[in-house]
Coordinates of C-alpha atoms in Angstrom, one line a residue:
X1 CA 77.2 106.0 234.8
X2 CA 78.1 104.4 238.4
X3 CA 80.5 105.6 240.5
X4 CA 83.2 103.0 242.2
X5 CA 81.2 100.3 244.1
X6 CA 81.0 99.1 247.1
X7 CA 82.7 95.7 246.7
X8 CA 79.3 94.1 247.9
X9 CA 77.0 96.0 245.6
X10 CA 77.8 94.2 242.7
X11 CA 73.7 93.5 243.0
X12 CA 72.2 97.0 243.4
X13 CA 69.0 96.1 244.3
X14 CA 69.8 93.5 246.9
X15 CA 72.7 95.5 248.7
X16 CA 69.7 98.5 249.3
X17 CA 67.2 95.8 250.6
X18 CA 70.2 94.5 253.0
X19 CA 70.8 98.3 254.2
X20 CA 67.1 98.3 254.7
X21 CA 67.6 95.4 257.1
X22 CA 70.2 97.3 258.5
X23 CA 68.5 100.6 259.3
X24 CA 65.8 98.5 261.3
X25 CA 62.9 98.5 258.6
X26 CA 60.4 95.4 258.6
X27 CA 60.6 92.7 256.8
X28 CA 57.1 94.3 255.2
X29 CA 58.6 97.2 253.8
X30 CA 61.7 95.4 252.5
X31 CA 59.3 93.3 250.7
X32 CA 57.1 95.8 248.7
X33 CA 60.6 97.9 248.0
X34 CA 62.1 94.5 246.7
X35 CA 58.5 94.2 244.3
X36 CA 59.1 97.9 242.9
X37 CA 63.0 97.5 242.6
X38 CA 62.7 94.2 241.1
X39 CA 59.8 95.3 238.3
X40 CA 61.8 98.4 237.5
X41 CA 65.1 96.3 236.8
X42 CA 62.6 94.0 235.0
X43 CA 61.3 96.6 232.9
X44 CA 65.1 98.4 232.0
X45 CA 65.8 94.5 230.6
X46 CA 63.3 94.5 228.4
X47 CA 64.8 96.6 224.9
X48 CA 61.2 97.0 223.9
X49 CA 60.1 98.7 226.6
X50 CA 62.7 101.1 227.6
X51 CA 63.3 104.2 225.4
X52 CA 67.4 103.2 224.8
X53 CA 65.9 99.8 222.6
X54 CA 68.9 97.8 224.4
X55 CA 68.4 96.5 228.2
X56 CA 69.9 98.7 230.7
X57 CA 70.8 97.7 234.4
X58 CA 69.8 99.8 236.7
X59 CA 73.4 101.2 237.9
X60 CA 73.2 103.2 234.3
X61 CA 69.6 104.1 234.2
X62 CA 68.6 108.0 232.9
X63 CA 65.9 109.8 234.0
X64 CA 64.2 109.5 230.5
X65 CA 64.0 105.6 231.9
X66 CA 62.2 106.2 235.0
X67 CA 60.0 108.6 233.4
X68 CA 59.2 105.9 230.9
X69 CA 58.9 103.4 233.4
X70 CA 56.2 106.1 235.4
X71 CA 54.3 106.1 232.1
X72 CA 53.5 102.8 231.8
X73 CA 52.4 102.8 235.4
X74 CA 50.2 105.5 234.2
X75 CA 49.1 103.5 230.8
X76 CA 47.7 100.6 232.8
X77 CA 45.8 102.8 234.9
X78 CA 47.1 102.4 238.1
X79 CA 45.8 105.0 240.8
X80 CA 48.0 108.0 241.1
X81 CA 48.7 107.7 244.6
X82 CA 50.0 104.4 243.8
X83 CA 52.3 105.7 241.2
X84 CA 53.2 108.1 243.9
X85 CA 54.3 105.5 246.0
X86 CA 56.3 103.8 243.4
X87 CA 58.2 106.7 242.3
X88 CA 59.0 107.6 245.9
X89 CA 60.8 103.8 246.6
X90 CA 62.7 104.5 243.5
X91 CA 63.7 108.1 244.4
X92 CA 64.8 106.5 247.5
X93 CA 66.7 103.7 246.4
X94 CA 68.8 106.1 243.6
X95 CA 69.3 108.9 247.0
X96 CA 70.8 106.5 249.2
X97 CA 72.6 104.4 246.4
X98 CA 74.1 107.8 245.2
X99 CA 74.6 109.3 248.9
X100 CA 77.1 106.0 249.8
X101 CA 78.8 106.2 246.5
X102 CA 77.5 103.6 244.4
X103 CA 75.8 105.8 242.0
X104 CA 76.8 109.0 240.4
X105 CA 73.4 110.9 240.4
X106 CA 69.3 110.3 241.2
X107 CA 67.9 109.9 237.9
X108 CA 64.5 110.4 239.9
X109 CA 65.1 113.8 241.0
X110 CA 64.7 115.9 238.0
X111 CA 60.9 113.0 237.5
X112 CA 60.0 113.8 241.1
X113 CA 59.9 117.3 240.6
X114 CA 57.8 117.0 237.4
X115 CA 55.6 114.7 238.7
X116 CA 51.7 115.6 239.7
X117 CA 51.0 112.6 241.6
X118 CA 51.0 112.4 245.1
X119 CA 50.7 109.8 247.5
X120 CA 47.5 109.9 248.9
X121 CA 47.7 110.2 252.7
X122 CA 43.8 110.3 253.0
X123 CA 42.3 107.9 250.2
X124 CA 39.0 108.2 251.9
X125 CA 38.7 111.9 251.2
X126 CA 35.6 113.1 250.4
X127 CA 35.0 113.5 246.2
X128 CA 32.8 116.8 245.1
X129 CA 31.5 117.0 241.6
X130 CA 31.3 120.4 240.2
X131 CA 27.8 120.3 240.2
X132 CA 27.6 119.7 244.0
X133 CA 30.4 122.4 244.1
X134 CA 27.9 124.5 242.1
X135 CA 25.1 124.1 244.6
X136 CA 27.1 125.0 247.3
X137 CA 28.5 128.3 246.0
X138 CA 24.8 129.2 245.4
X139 CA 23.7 129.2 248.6
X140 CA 26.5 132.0 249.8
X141 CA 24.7 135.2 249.6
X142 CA 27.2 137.2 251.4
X143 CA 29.4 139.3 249.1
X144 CA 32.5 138.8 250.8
X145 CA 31.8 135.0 251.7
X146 CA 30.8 134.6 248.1
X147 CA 34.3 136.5 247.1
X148 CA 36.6 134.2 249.0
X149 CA 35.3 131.1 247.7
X150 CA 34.6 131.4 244.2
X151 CA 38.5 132.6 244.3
X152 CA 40.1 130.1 245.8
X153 CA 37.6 127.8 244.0
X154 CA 38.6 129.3 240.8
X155 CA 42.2 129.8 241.1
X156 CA 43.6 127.3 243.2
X157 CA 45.9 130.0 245.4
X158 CA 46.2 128.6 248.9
X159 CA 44.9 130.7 252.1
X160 CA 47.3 132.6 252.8
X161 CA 48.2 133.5 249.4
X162 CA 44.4 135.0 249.2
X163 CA 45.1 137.2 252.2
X164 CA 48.0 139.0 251.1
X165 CA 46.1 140.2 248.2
X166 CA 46.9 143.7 247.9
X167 CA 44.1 146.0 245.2
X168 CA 47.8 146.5 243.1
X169 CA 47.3 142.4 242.8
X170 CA 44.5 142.1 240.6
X171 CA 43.4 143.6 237.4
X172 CA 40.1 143.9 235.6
X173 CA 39.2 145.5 232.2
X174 CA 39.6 148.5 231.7
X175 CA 36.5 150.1 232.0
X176 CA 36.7 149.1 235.8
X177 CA 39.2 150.9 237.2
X178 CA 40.0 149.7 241.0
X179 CA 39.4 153.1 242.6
X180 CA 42.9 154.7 241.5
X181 CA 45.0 152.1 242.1
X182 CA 47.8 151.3 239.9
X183 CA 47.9 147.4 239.1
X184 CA 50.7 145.6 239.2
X185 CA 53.2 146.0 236.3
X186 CA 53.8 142.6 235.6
X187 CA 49.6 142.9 234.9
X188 CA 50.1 145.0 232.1
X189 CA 48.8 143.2 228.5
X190 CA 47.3 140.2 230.6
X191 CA 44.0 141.3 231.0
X192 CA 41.9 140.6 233.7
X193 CA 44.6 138.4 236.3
X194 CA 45.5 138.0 239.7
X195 CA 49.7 138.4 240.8
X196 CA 50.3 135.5 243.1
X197 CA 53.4 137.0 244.5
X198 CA 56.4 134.6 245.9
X199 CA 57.5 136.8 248.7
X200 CA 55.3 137.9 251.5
X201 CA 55.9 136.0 255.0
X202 CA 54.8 136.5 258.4
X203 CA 56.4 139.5 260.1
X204 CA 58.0 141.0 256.6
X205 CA 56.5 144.4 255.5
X206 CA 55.3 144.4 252.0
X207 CA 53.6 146.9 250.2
X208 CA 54.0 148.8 253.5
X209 CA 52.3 146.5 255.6
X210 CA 53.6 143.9 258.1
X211 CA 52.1 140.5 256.6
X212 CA 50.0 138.2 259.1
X213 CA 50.5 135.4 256.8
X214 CA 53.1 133.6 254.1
X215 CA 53.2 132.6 250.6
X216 CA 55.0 129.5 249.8
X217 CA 55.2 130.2 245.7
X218 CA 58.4 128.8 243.8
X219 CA 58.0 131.9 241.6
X220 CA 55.1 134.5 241.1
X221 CA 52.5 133.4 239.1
X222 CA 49.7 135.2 237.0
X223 CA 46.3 133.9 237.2
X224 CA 43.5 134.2 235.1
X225 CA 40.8 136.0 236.2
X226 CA 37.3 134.6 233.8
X227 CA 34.0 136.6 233.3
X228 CA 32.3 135.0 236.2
X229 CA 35.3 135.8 238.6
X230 CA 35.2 139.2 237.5
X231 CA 31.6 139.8 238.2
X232 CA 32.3 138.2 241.9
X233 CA 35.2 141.1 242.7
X234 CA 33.1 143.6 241.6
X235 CA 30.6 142.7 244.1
X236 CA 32.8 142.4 246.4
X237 CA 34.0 145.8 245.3
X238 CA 31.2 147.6 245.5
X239 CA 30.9 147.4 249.2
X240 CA 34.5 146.7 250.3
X241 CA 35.0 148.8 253.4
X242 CA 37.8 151.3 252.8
X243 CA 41.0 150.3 254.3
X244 CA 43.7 152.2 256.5
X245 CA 46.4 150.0 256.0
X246 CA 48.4 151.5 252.6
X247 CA 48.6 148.4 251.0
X248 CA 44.8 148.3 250.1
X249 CA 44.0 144.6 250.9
X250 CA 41.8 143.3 248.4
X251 CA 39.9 141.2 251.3
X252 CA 39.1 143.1 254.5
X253 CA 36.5 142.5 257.1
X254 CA 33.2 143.4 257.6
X255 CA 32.2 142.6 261.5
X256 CA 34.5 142.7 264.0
X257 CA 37.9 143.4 261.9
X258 CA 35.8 146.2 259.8
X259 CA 37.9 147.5 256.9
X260 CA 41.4 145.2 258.5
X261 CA 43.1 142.4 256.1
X262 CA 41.3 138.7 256.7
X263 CA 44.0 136.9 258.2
X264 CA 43.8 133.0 257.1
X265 CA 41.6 132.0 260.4
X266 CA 39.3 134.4 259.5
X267 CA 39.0 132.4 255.9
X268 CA 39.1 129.4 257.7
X269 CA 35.9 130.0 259.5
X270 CA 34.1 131.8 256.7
X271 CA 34.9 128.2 254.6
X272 CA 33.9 125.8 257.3
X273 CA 30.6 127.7 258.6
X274 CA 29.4 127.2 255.2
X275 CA 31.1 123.5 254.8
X276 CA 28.8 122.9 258.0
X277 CA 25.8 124.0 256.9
X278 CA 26.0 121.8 253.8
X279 CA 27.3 118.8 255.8
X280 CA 30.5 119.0 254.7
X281 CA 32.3 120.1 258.0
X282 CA 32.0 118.6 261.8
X283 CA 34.2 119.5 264.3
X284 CA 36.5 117.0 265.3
X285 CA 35.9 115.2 261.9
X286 CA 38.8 113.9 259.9
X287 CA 40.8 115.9 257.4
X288 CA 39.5 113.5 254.5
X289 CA 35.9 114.8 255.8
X290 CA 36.1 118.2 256.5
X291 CA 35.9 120.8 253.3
X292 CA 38.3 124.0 254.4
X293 CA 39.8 126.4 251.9
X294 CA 43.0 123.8 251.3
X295 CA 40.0 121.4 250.1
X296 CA 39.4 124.3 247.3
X297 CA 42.7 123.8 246.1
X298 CA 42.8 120.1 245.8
X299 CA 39.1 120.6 244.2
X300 CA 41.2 123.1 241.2
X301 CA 44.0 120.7 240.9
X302 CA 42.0 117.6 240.4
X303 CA 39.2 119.1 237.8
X304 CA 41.3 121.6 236.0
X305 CA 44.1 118.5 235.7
X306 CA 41.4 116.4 234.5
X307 CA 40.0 118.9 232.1
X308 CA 43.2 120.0 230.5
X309 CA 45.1 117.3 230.5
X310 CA 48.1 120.0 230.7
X311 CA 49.9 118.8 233.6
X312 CA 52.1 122.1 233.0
X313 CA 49.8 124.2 233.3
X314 CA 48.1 123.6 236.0
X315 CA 51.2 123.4 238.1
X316 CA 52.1 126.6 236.3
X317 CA 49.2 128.1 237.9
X318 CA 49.2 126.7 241.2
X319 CA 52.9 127.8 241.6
X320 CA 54.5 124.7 242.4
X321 CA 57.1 124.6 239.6
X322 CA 60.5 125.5 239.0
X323 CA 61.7 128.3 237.3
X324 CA 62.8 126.9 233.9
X325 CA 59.2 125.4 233.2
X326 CA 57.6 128.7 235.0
X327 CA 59.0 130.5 232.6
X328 CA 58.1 128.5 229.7
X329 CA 54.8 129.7 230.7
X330 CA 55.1 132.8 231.5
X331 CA 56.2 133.8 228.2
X332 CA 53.4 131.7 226.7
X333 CA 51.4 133.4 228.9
X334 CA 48.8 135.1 226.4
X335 CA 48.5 132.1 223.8
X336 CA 48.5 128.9 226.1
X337 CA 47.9 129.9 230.1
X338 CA 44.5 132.2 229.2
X339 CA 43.2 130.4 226.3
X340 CA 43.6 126.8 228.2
X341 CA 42.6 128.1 231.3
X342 CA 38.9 130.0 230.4
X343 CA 38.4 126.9 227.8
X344 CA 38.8 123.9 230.8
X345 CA 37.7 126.5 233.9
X346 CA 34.8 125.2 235.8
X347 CA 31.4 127.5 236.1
X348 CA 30.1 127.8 239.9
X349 CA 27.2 129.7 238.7

């Protein structure tokens, strides 16, 4: 329901555009906001298309509306990024037209939260097939090389996230026992998974270490570890130096920081030394160019998305939702993370 007007808004649509004129924005801008505005109102008009079956206005739009309107974007396969793009000028328009009064709420809040697409600031960023992905993750011989790769490849965790990996963080079966460590135990029952915590940031002591790096998790999150993961660790294992620090990293170096916690530069230049040698990394080059370990995770995202077609999940395990829905999850965990996630999960071997 709307709030009290402005006595000029009696066209919601038009009195944004004219505040857009107002705030200095170009005639070019107003123009493509105007197309979006004007298709959405189009699109509430229309009782067959909307899910109330009686035209709406959009003053008293719900956010079952937009979502609708998002999926027919979706049905007549326009590019994500463009959806994106569209959802943003509608989130927009309901902020500002609730933030001077006119409107009651943002409709598009609860949609944008939900919503995996993403405006695609690079659209000429490079595209790897699993089997090129495959190839590549061949030609790493190096245990600890090979370790940090196929995990971010196969998870989706972000840099950072992968350095603050403690021993406690990751369990295997049971027959493998991580040299007397006890796991995590939010671990226990899930078999062999990785605890993606929430809270470690730069300068804060956890696990009685002071961290070098930050997660940015909503919530925790367990991670599937599969068989091939598995047999990576315990490689890696096998000749991880032992560590001083009494958080037992899971990734420590083997050169010059021998038996010390990577930090994410560390990462960085294992990924992109590799990335160069397969002619996917130039100094200089362009973000859309360059593979680095963020590249892994957009790699997860798009394949595992693609694969699934659980939109839920894969947000679940990337830790970007909120805590209702990561809940949801989480108690699902054994019957619908695991299952869906070793069923869709991409081999690198």
């Amino acid at each position: 329901m709307a709030a009290e007007r402005p006595a000029d808004a009696e066209d919601p649509v038009g009195y944004f555009l004219q505040d857009m004129t107002y705030h200095g924005k170009t005639d070019r801008t107003r123009a493509a906001y105007e197309r979006v505005l004007r298709a959405f109102e189009s699109f509430l008009g229309d009782p067959s298309r909307n899910p109330s079956g009686s035209a709406r206005s959009v003053d008293d739009a719900t956010h079952r509306d937009c979502m609708a309107w998002i999926h027919t974007l979706r049905n007549r396969d326009v590019a994500a990024s463009t959806v994106a793009t569209y959802a943003s000028y509608l989130h927009r328009f309901y902020a500002y037209m609730a933030q001077v009064g006119a409107f009651d709420s943002n409709p598009m809040s609860l949609v944008m939260e939900e919503m995996d697409e993403r405006i695609d600031t690079n659209p000429a960023r490079r595209e790897l097939s699993v089997p090129q992905m495959r190839a590549f993750v061949r030609e790493i011989a190096h245990p600890l090389d090979h370790a940090l790769v196929v995990t971010l490849l196969k998870t989706g965790m972000r840099v950072g996230e992968l350095c603050n990996l403690d021993l406690r963080d990751v369990s295997l079966t049971t027959d493998t026992p991580l040299t007397g460590v006890s796991t995590r135990a939010a671990l226990d029952g899930r078999g062999p998974s990785i605890y993606v915590a929430a809270d470690p940031s730069v300068g804060s002591v956890t696990n009685g270490e002071e961290r070098t790096a930050s997660n940015k998790r909503k919530r925790s999150t367990v991670v599937p570890i599969d068989d091939e993961l598995e047999a990576v660790l315990l490689r890696w294992l096998a000749i991880r130096p032992d560590s001083t620090s009494p958080a037992e990293p899971l990734f420590v170096g083997t050169a010059s920081g021998w038996g010390r916690r990577l930090e994410p530069d560390a990462v960085h230049h294992v990924v992109t030394s590799h990335a160069a040698d397969a002619g996917w990394y130039r100094s200089g080059g362009d973000r859309e160019e360059n593979v680095t370990p963020h590249y892994f995770r957009h790699f997860f995202t798009t394949h595992l998305r693609d694969r699934t077609g659980d939109r839920g999940i894969v947000k679940y395990l990337r830790g970007d939702v909120a805590g209702d829905i990561i809940d949801t999850y989480t108690h699902n965990w054994g019957d619908r993370v695991r299952e869906t996630y070793e069923s869709n999960i991409y081999s690198l071997r």
